[in-house]
Coordinates of C-alpha atoms in Angstrom, one line a residue:
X1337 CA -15.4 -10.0 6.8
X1338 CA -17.8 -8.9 9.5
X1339 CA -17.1 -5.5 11.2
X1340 CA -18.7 -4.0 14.5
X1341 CA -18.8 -0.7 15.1
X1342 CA -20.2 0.9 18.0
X1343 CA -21.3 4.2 18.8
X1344 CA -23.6 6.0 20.9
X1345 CA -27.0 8.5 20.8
X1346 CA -26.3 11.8 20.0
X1347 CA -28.9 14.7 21.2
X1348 CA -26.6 18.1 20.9
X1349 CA -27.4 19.5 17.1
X1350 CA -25.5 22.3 15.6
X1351 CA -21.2 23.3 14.5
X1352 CA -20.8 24.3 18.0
X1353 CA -21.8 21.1 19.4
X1354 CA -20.3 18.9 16.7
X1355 CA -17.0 21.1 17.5
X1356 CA -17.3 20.1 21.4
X1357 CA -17.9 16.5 19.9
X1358 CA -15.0 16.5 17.7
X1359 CA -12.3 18.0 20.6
X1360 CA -13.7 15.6 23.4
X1361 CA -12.3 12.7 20.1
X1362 CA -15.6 11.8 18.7
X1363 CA -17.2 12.1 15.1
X1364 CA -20.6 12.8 14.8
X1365 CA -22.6 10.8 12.5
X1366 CA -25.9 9.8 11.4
X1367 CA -28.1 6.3 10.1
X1368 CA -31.1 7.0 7.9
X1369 CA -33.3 5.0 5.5
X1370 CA -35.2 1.7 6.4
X1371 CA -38.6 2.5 7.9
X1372 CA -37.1 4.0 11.3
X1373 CA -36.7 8.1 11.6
X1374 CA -33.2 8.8 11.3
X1375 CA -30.5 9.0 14.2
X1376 CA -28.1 11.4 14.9
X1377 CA -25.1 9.7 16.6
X1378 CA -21.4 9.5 18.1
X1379 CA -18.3 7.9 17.5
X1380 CA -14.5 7.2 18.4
X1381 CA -12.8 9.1 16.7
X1382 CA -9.5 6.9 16.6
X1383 CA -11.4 4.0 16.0
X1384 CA -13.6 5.1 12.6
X1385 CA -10.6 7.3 11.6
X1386 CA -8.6 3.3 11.4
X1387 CA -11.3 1.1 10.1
X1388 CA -11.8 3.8 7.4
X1389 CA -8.7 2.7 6.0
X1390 CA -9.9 -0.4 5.6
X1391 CA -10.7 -1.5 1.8
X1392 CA -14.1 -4.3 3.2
X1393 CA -14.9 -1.4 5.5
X1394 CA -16.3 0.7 2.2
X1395 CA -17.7 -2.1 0.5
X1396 CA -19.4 -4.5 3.3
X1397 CA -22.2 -4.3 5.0
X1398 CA -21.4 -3.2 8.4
X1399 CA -23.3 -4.2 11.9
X1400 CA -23.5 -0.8 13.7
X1401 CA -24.1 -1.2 17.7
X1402 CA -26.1 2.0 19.3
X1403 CA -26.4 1.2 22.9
X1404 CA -27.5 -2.4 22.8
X1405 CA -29.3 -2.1 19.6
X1406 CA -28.1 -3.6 16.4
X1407 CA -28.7 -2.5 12.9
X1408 CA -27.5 -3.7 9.4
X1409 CA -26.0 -0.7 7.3
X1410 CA -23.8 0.3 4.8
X1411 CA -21.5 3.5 4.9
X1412 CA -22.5 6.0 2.5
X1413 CA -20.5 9.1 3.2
X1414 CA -17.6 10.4 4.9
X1415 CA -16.0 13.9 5.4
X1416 CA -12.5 15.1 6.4
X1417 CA -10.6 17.8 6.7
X1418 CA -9.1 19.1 4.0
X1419 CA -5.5 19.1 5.4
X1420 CA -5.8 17.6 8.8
X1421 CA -6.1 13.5 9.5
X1422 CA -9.6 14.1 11.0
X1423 CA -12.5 12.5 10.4
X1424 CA -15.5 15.2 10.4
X1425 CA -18.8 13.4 9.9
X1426 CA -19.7 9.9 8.4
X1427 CA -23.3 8.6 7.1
X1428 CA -24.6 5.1 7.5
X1429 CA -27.6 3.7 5.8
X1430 CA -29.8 1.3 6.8
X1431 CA -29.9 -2.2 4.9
X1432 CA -33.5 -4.1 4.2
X1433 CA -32.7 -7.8 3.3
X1434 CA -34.7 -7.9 0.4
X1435 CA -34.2 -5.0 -1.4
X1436 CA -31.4 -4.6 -3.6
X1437 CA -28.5 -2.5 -3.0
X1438 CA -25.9 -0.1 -4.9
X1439 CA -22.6 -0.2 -4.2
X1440 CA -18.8 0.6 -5.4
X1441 CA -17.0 -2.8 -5.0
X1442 CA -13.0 -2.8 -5.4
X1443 CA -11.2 -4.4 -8.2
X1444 CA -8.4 -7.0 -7.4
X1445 CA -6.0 -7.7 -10.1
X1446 CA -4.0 -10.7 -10.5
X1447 CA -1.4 -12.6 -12.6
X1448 CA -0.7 -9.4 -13.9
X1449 CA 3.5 -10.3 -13.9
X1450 CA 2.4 -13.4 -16.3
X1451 CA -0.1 -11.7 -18.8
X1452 CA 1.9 -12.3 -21.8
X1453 CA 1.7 -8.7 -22.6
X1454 CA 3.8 -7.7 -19.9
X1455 CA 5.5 -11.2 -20.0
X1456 CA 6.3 -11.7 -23.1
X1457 CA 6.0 -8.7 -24.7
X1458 CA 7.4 -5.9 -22.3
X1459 CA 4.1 -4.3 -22.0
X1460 CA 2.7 -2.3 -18.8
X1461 CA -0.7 -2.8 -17.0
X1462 CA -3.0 0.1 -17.4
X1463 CA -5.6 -0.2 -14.9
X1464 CA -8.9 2.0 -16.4
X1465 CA -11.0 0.7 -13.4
X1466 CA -10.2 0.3 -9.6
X1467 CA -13.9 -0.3 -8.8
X1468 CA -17.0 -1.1 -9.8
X1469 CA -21.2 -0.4 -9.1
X1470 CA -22.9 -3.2 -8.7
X1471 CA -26.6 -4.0 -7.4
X1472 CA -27.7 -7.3 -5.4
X1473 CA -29.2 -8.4 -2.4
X1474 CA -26.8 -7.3 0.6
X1475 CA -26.2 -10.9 1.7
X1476 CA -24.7 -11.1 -1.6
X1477 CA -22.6 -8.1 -1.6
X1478 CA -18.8 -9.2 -2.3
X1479 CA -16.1 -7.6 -0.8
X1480 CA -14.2 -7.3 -4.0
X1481 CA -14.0 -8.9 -7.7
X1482 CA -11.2 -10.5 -9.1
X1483 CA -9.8 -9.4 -12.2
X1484 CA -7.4 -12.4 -13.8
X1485 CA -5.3 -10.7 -16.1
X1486 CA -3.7 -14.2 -17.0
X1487 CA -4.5 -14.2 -21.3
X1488 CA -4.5 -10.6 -21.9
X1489 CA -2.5 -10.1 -24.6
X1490 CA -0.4 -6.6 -25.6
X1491 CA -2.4 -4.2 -27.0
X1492 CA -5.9 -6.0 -26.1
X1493 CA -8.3 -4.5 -23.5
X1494 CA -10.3 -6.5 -20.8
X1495 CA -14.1 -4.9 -20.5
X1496 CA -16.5 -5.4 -17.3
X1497 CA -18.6 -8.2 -19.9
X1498 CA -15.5 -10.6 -19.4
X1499 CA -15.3 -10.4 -15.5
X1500 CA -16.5 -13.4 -14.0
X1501 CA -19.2 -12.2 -10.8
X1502 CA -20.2 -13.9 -7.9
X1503 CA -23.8 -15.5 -7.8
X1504 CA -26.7 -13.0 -8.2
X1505 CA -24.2 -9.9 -8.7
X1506 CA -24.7 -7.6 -11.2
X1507 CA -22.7 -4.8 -12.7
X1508 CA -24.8 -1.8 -12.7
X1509 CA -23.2 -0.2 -16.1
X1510 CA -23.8 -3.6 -18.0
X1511 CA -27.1 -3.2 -16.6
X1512 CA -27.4 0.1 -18.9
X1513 CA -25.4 -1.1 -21.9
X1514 CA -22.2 0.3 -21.0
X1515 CA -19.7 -2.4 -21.2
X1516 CA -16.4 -0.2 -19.8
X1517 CA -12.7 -1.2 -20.5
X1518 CA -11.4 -2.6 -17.1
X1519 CA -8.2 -2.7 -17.7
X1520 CA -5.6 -2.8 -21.1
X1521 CA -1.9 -3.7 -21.7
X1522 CA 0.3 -0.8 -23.5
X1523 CA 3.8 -1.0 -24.8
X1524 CA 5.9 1.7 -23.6
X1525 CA 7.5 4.0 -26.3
X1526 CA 10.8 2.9 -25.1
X1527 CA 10.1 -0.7 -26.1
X1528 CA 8.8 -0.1 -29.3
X1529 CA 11.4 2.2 -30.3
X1530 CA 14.4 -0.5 -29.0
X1531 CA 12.6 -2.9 -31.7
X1532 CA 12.4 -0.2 -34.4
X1533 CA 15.8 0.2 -33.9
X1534 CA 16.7 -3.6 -33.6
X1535 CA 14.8 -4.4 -36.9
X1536 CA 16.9 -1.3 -38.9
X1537 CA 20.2 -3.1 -37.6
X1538 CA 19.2 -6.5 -38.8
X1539 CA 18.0 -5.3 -42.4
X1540 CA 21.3 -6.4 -44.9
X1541 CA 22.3 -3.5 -46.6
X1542 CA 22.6 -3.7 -50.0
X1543 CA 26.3 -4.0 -51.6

């Protein structure tokens, strides 16, 4: 998915300026990194405060428009008010083709319903992962990974080693050693204690 955003200079510095910025419905903001100096800017408010509830928006690499200039980055920060829905600063940073990249992809679960541990067995999906670091070039940068829950069995754990990645993405943690659990299927206590009980009732009793 590619996404545009546009926003504009900004020269005022300082809380009081930012809090002019913020009532007039814009969000300040600034790009850094790559070889240019960085640049404080400006932007709709509405506008980031809607693509920011985008899942691709956090995990793609973004074309940022700055009054007829153009510039590859990736969002690296946002704050918001604690209480209100208000968007109070967000931080881009600027992506060189050939260098390799860091970022938190989302995790996308299917077949869950047919994973014969919940099929079969009455077990529940415990999701120990919802994302993942992963480093590659940012044309390669995926918008998500796929997790097919489709053989895991009751009781048996999926770790990041059995994902299948896209071409040329890497997993940062397996990078290190650390092959996480992803995701595992538990029985509920309910469940189990229904077939305790079922078993005791089918035992013969002795005469």
């Amino acid at each position: 998915m590619k996404i545009e955003v546009s926003a504009d200079k900004r020269t005022l510095q300082g809380k009081g300026a930012s809090r002019r910025l913020r009532g007039s419905g814009k969000v300040p903001g600034i790009i850094y990194g790559g070889d240019s100096e960085p640049q404080s800017i400006e932007l709709d408010h509405n506008d980031m405060f809607y693509k920011l509830k985008m899942e691709a928006f956090h995990a793609s690499i973004l074309t940022l428009k700055v009054e007829g200039s153009k510039e590859q980055v990736l969002l690296r920060d946002v704050q918001m008010h604690p209480y209100k829905q208000l968007v109070l600063h967000v931080d881009f940073q600027r992506v060189d083709q050939k260098k390799k990249i860091h970022m938190k992809v989302p995790l996308h679960f299917i077949n869950e319903e047919i994973a014969p541990g919940v099929k079969t067995a009455g077990g529940i999906v415990s999701h120990v992962l919802t994302e993942v670091d992963v480093s590659c070039l940012p044309k390669d940068l995926p918008e998500f990974i796929t997790v097919d829950l489709i053989d895991l069995e009751a009781g048996h754990t999926l770790h990041l080693s059995d994902l299948v990645l896209p071409e040329n993405v890497e997993i940062s943690a397996l990078i290190k050693g650390d092959d996480q659990a992803v995701a595992a299927i538990v029985i509920p206590r309910a469940v189990l204690s229904g077939e305790a009980a079922a078993e005791t009732e089918e035992e013969p009793t002795e005469e």
